[in-house]
Coordinates of C-alpha atoms and ligand atoms in Angstrom, one line a residue:
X1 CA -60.5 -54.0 83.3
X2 CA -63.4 -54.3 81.1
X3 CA -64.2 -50.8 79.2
X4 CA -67.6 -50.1 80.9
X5 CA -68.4 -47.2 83.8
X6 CA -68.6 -47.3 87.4
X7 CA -71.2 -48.2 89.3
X8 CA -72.3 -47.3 92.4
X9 CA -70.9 -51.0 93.8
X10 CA -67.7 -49.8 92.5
X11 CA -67.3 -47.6 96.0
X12 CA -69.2 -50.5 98.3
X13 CA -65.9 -51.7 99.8
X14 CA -66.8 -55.7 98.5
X15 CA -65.3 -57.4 94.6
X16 CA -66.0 -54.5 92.5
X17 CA -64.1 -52.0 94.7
X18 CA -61.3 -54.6 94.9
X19 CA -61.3 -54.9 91.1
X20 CA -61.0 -51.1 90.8
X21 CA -58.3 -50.3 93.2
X22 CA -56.3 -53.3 91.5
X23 CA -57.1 -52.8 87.9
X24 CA -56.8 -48.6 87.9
X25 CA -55.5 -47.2 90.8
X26 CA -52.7 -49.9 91.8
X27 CA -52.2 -50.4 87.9
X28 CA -51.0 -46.6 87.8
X29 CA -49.5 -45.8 91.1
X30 CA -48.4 -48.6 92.3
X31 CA -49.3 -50.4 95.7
X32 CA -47.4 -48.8 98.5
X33 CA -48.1 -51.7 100.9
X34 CA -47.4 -54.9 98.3
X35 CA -50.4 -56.6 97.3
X36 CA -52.2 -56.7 101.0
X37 CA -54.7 -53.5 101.1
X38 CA -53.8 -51.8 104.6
X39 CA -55.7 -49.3 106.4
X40 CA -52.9 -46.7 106.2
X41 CA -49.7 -46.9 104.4
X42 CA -46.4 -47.3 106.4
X43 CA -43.9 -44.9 105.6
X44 CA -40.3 -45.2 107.4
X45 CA -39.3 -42.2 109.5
X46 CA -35.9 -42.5 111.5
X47 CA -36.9 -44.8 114.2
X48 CA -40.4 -44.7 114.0
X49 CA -43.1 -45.4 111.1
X50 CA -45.2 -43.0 110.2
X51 CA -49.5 -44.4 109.4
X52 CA -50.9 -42.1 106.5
X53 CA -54.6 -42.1 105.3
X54 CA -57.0 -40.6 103.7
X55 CA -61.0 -41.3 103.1
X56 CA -63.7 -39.6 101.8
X57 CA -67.3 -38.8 103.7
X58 CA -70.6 -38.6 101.5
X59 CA -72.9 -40.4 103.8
X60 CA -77.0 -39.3 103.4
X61 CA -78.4 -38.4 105.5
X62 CA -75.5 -36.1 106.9
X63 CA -77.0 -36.3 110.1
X64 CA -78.1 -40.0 111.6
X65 CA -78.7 -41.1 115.0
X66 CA -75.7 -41.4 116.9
X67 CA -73.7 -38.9 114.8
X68 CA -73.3 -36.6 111.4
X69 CA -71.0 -36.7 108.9
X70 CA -68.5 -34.7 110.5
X71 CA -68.1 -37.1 113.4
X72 CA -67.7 -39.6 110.3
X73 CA -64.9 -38.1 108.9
X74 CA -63.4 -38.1 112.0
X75 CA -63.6 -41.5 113.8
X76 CA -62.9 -43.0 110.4
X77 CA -59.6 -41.5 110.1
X78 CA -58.5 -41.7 113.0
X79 CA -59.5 -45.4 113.4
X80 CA -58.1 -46.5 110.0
X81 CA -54.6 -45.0 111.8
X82 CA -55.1 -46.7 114.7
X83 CA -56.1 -50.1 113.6
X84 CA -52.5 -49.8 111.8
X85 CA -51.1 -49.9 115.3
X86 CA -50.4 -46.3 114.8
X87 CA -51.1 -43.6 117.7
X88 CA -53.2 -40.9 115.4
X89 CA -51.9 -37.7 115.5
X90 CA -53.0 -34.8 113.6
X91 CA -56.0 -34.3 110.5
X92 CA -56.6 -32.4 107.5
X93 CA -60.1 -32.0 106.3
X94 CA -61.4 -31.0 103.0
X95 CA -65.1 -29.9 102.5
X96 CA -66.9 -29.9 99.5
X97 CA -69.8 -28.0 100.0
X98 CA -73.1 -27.2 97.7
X99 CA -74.4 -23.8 97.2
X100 CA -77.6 -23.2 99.3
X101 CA -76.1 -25.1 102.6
X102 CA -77.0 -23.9 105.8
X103 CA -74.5 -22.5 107.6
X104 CA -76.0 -23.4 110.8
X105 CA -75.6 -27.0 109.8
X106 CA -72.6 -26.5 108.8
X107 CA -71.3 -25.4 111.9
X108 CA -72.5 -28.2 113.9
X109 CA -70.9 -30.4 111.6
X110 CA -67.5 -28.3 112.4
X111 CA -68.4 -28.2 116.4
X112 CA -68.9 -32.1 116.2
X113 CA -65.5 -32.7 115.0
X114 CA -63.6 -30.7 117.2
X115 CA -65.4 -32.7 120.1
X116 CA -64.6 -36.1 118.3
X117 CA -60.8 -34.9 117.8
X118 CA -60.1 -33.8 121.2
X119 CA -61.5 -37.0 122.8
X120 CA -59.2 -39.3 120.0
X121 CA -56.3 -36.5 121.0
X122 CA -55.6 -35.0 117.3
X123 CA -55.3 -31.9 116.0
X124 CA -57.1 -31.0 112.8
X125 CA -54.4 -28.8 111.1
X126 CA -54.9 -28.2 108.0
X127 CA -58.4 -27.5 105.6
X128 CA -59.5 -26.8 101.9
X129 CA -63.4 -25.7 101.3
X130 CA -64.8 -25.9 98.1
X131 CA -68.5 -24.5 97.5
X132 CA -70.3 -26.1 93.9
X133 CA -73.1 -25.0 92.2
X134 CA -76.3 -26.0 93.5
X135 CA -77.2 -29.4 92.8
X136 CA -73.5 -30.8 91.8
X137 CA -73.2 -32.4 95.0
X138 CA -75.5 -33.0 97.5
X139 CA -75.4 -30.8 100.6
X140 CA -72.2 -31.3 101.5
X141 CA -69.3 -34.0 101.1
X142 CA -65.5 -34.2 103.6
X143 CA -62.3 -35.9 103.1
X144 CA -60.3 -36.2 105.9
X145 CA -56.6 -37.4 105.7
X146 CA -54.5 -38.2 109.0
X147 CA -51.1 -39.3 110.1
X148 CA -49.6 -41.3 113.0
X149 CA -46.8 -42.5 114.8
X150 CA -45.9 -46.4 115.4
X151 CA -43.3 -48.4 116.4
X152 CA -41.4 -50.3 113.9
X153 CA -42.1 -53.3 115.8
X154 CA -45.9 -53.2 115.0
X155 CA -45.7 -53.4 111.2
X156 CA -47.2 -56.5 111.1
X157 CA -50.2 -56.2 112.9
X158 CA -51.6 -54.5 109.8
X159 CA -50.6 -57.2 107.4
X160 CA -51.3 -60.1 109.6
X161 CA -47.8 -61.3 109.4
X162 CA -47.9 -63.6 112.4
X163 CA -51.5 -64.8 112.7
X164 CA -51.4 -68.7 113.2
X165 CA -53.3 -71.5 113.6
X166 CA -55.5 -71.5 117.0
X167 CA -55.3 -67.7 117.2
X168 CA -58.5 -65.9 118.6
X169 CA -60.5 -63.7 116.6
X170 CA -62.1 -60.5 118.7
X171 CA -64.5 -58.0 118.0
X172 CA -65.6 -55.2 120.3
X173 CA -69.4 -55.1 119.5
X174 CA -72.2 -55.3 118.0
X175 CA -72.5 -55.6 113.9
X176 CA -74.6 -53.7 111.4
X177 CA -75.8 -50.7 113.8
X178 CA -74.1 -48.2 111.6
X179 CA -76.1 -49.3 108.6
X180 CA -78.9 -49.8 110.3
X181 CA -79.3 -46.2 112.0
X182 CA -78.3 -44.8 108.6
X183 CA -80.8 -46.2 106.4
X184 CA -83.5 -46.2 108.8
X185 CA -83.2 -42.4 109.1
X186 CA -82.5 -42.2 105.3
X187 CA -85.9 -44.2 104.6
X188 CA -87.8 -42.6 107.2
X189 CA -88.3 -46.2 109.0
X190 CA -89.1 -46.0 112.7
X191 CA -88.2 -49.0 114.3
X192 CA -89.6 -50.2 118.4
X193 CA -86.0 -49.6 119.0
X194 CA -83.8 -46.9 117.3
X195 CA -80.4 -48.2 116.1
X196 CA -77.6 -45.5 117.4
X197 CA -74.9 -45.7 115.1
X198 CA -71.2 -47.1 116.5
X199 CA -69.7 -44.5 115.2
X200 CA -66.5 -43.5 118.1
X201 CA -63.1 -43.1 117.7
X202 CA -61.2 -46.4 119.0
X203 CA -57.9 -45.1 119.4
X204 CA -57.7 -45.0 123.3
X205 CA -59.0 -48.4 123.3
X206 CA -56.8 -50.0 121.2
X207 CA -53.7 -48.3 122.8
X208 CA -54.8 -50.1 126.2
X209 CA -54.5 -53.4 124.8
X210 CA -51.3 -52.7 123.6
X211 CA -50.1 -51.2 126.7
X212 CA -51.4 -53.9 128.4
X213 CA -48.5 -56.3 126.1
X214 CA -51.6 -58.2 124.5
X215 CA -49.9 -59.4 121.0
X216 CA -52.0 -57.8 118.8
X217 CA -51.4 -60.0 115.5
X218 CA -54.0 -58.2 113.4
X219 CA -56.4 -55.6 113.2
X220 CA -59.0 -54.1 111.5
X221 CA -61.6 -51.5 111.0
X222 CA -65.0 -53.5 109.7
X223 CA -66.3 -50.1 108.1
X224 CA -67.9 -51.3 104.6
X225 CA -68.3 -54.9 103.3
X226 CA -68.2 -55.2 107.0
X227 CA -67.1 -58.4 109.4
X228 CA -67.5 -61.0 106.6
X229 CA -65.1 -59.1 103.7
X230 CA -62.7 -58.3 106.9
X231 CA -62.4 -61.6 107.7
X232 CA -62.0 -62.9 103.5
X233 CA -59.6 -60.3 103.2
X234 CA -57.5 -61.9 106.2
X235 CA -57.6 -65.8 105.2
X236 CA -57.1 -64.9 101.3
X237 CA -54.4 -62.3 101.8
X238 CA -52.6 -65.0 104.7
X239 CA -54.0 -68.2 103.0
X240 CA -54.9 -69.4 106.9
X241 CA -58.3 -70.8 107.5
X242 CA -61.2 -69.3 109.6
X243 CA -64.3 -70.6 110.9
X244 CA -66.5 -67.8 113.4
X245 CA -69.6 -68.6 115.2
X246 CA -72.8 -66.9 114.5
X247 CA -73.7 -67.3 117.9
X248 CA -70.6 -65.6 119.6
X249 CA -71.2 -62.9 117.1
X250 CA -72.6 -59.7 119.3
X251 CA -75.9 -59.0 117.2
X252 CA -79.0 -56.4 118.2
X253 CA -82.3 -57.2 118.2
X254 CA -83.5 -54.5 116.3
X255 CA -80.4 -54.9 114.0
X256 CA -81.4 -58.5 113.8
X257 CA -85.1 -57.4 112.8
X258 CA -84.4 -54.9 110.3
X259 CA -82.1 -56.9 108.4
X260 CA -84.5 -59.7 108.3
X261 CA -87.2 -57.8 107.0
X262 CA -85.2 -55.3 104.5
X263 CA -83.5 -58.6 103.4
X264 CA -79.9 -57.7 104.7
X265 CA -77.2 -59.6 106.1
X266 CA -75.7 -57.6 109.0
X267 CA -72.1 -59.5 108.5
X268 CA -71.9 -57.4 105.3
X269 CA -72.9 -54.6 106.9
X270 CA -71.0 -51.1 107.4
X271 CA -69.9 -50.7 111.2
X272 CA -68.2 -47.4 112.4
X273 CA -66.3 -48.2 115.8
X274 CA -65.7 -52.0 115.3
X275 CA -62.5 -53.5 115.3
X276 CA -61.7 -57.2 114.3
X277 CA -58.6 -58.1 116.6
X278 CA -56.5 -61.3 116.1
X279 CA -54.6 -62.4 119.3
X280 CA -52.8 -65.4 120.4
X281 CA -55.8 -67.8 122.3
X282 CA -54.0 -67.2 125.6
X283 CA -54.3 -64.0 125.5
X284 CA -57.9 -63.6 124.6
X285 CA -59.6 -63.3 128.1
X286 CA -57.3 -60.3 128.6
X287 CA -58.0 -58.6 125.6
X288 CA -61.7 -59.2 126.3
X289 CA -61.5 -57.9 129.7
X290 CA -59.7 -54.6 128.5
X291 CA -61.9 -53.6 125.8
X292 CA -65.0 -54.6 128.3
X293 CA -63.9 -50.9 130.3
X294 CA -64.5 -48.8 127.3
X295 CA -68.1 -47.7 126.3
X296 CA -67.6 -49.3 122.7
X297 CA -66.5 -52.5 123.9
X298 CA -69.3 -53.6 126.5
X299 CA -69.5 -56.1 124.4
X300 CA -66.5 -57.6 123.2
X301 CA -66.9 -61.1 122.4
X302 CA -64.4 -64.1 120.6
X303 CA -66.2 -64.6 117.7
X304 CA -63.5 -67.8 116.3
X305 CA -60.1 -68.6 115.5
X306 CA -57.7 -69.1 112.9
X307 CA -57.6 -72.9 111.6
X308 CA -55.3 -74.7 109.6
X309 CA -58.2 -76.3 107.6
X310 CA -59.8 -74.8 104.8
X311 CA -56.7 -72.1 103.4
X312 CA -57.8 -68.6 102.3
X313 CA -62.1 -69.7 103.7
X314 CA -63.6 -68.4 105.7
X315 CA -66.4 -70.9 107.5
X316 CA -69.1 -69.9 109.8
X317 CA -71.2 -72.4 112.4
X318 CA -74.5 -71.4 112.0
X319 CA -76.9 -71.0 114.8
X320 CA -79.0 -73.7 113.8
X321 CA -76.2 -76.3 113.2
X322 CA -75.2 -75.8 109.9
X323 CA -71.7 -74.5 108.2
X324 CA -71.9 -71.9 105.9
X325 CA -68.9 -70.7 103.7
X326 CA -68.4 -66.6 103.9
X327 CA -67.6 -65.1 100.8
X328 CA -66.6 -61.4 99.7
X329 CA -69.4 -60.2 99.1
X330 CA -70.1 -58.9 95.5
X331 CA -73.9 -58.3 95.4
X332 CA -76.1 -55.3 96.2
X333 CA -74.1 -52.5 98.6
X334 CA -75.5 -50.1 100.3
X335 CA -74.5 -47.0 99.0
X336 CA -73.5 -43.0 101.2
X337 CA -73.3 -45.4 103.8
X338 CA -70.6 -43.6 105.3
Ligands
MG1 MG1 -60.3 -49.3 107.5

């Protein structure tokens, strides 16, 4: 790495973050899971794997529509676990915490995730608080870590091992509302229709399309850098084409709107209780009508496929007829998006 300091795109999720965790943190630790990033690391137990994880919460404002921070540090976990295949199980939270806080708001944070861990099913069990000085971190920052159980036979889905050619590519919702609700409440921007944030654990979900013997060849959380660096990550880390369509892509309104004006573009944006899901094209109706029963899958929609043109790019049809080529993206983030 260049000698230099980090900057705030360094934690977005998109190039830079990519070119820290390779040129620092893999450099001096090693990748656990090989080269392909994975949303929890797969260590072998006896018969059964166990999912590991771990991610920090700093989001401003802590508390959004749709959720606070606490409810963050929850569904995050617990989703990066379960999009590993991995039934979550049990949480540790730490809680940095500046001087001055209200304690009031503190317990709601605390009430919020007990409710979000009891409807995902884990127990939090262990907890570290740390208070700092006023004004050497802002309000109030939590780390969650979590670990899960999966079967041996699911290894792959988090590394994509089996995708193919033809293969459907699903997500369960809408993109960009977790951004959207976030930075409308952090800028104070009222908008004809207020933007609820995604934010919901997705564990029960995903657990009925695996009971259900969908073949679940990959999945993914699109949390920062959003559907767009989920689906680069995919055809560079598999060299396997894909091409999406913008119009099968579940989009807002007001999402729609707010990006347009702010000049965002919501397949870069942060979402909170979306997975991506690759299944064999057979199979896709199925999948579709499972995650249709659950509250965040109403709209679950094929968005594209794998293709054999194209290796490792990712190509969108536009809406008005064009193609457009996706790339990670390595401009402005948004930052304490999550
Ligand atoms: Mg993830």
């Amino acid at each position: 790495m260049e000698e230099g300091i980090i900057l705030l795109n360094h934690g977005g999720g998109g190039k830079l973050s990519q070119e820290l965790i390779r040129g620092i943190f893999f450099k001096h630790f090693g990748s656990y899971s090989g080269p392909f990033a994975t949303d929890s690391a797969l260590i072998d137990k006896g018969k059964e794997l166990m999912a590991f994880t771990t991610d920090s919460y700093v989001v401003d404002p802590i508390f959004f529509p749709g959720g606070n921070i606490g409810k963050l540090a929850v569904c995050g976990t617990v989703n990066d676990l379960a999009v590993s295949g991995a039934i979550p199980m049990y949480l540790s939270c730490g809680f940095i915490i500046e001087e001055g806080f209200s304690i009031r708001h503190l317990e709601e944070i605390v009430a919020t995730m007990a409710q979000e861990s009891q409807k995902a099913g884990v127990r939090i069990v262990a907890g570290d608080t740390k208070v700092v000085d006023k004004g050497k971190c802002d309000k109030i920052f939590i780390n969650t870590a979590g670990i899960g159980l999966l079967e041996p036979d699911n290894r792959h889905i988090s590394f994509g091992e089996k995708l193919q050619p033809g293969d459907s590519i699903l997500i369960n919702g809408s993109i960009g509302d977790h951004s959207v609700a976030v930075m409308a409440a952090r800028n104070n921007i009222s908008l004809n229709n207020t933007v609820i944030s995604d934010c919901a654990p997705l564990n029960a979900m995903i657990a009925a399309v695996m009971q259900a013997g969908i073949e679940i060849k990959f999945m993914r959380d699109a949390t920062r850098g959003g559907l767009a660096t989920v689906l680069c990550e995919i055809a560079e880390g598999r060299n396997l084409g894909i091409e999406i369509d913008e119009e099968k892509i579940p989009l807002k309104d007001a999402v729609e709107g707010f990006c347009e004006v702010l000049g965002f573009d919501p397949l870069y944006m942060a979402n909170e209780g979306k997975v991506v899901m690759i299944v064999p094209a057979g199979q896709a109706a199925d999948a579709i009508k499972i995650l249709q029963r659950y509250e965040c899958g109403q709209q679950a929609a094929v968005v594209g496929e794998i293709t054999g043109k194209h290796p490792s790019k990712v190509m969108m049809n536009t809406g008005v007829g064009g193609k457009r080529m996706l790339d990670m993206l390595s401009g402005e983030q948004l930052p304490r998006i999550c």
